[in-house]
């Protein structure tokens, strides 16, 4: 990745975000270091983590019977 330019905003695909989040989630990984490596603010990476947690919600599928 090229060096970050002042005032420039990176656009990351969902696949890139997932890869960055996985890297930050590794044991012993520093969120700040991972963010710095990709030229993003730590708070952006933290926001991505929160957004990902909201998207990954447990869903229980019933057997099809509807309660009265």
Coordinates of C-alpha atoms in Angstrom, one line a residue:
X1 CA 0.0 0.0 0.0
X2 CA 1.4 3.5 -0.8
X3 CA 2.1 5.9 1.9
X4 CA -0.8 7.9 3.3
X5 CA -1.3 11.4 2.0
X6 CA -2.7 14.1 4.2
X7 CA -6.4 14.5 3.6
X8 CA -6.7 11.3 1.6
X9 CA -9.4 8.7 2.5
X10 CA -8.8 5.1 1.8
X11 CA -11.6 3.0 0.4
X12 CA -11.5 -0.6 1.6
X13 CA -13.6 -3.4 0.2
X14 CA -15.5 -5.7 2.6
X15 CA -12.9 -8.4 2.0
X16 CA -10.1 -6.0 2.8
X17 CA -11.8 -4.9 6.0
X18 CA -12.4 -8.5 7.0
X19 CA -8.7 -9.2 6.5
X20 CA -7.6 -6.2 8.5
X21 CA -10.1 -7.1 11.3
X22 CA -8.8 -10.6 11.4
X23 CA -5.2 -9.4 11.7
X24 CA -6.2 -7.1 14.6
X25 CA -8.0 -9.9 16.3
X26 CA -4.9 -12.2 16.4
X27 CA -3.6 -12.9 19.9
X28 CA -1.0 -10.4 20.8
X29 CA -1.8 -8.0 18.0
X30 CA -1.9 -4.3 18.6
X31 CA -4.9 -2.5 17.2
X32 CA -3.0 0.7 16.9
X33 CA -0.1 -1.0 15.0
X34 CA -2.5 -2.7 12.6
X35 CA -4.3 0.6 12.0
X36 CA -1.1 2.4 11.4
X37 CA 0.2 -0.2 9.0
X38 CA -2.9 0.3 6.8
X39 CA -2.9 4.1 7.2
X40 CA -6.2 4.3 9.1
X41 CA -7.0 5.8 12.5
X42 CA -7.3 3.4 15.4
X43 CA -10.9 4.7 16.0
X44 CA -11.8 3.7 12.5
X45 CA -10.7 0.1 13.1
X46 CA -12.6 0.1 16.4
X47 CA -15.7 1.3 14.7
X48 CA -15.3 -1.5 12.1
X49 CA -15.1 -4.0 14.9
X50 CA -18.4 -2.6 16.4
X51 CA -20.1 -2.6 13.1
X52 CA -19.0 -6.2 12.4
X53 CA -20.3 -7.3 15.9
X54 CA -23.7 -5.8 15.0
X55 CA -23.9 -7.7 11.7
X56 CA -23.0 -11.0 13.3
X57 CA -26.1 -11.5 15.5
X58 CA -27.2 -15.0 16.6
X59 CA -30.4 -16.1 15.0
X60 CA -32.5 -19.0 16.2
X61 CA -34.7 -20.8 13.6
X62 CA -37.8 -22.3 14.9
X63 CA -39.3 -25.6 13.6
X64 CA -42.0 -23.7 11.7
X65 CA -44.7 -23.8 14.4
X66 CA -46.3 -20.5 15.2
X67 CA -47.1 -19.8 18.9
X68 CA -50.7 -18.8 19.5

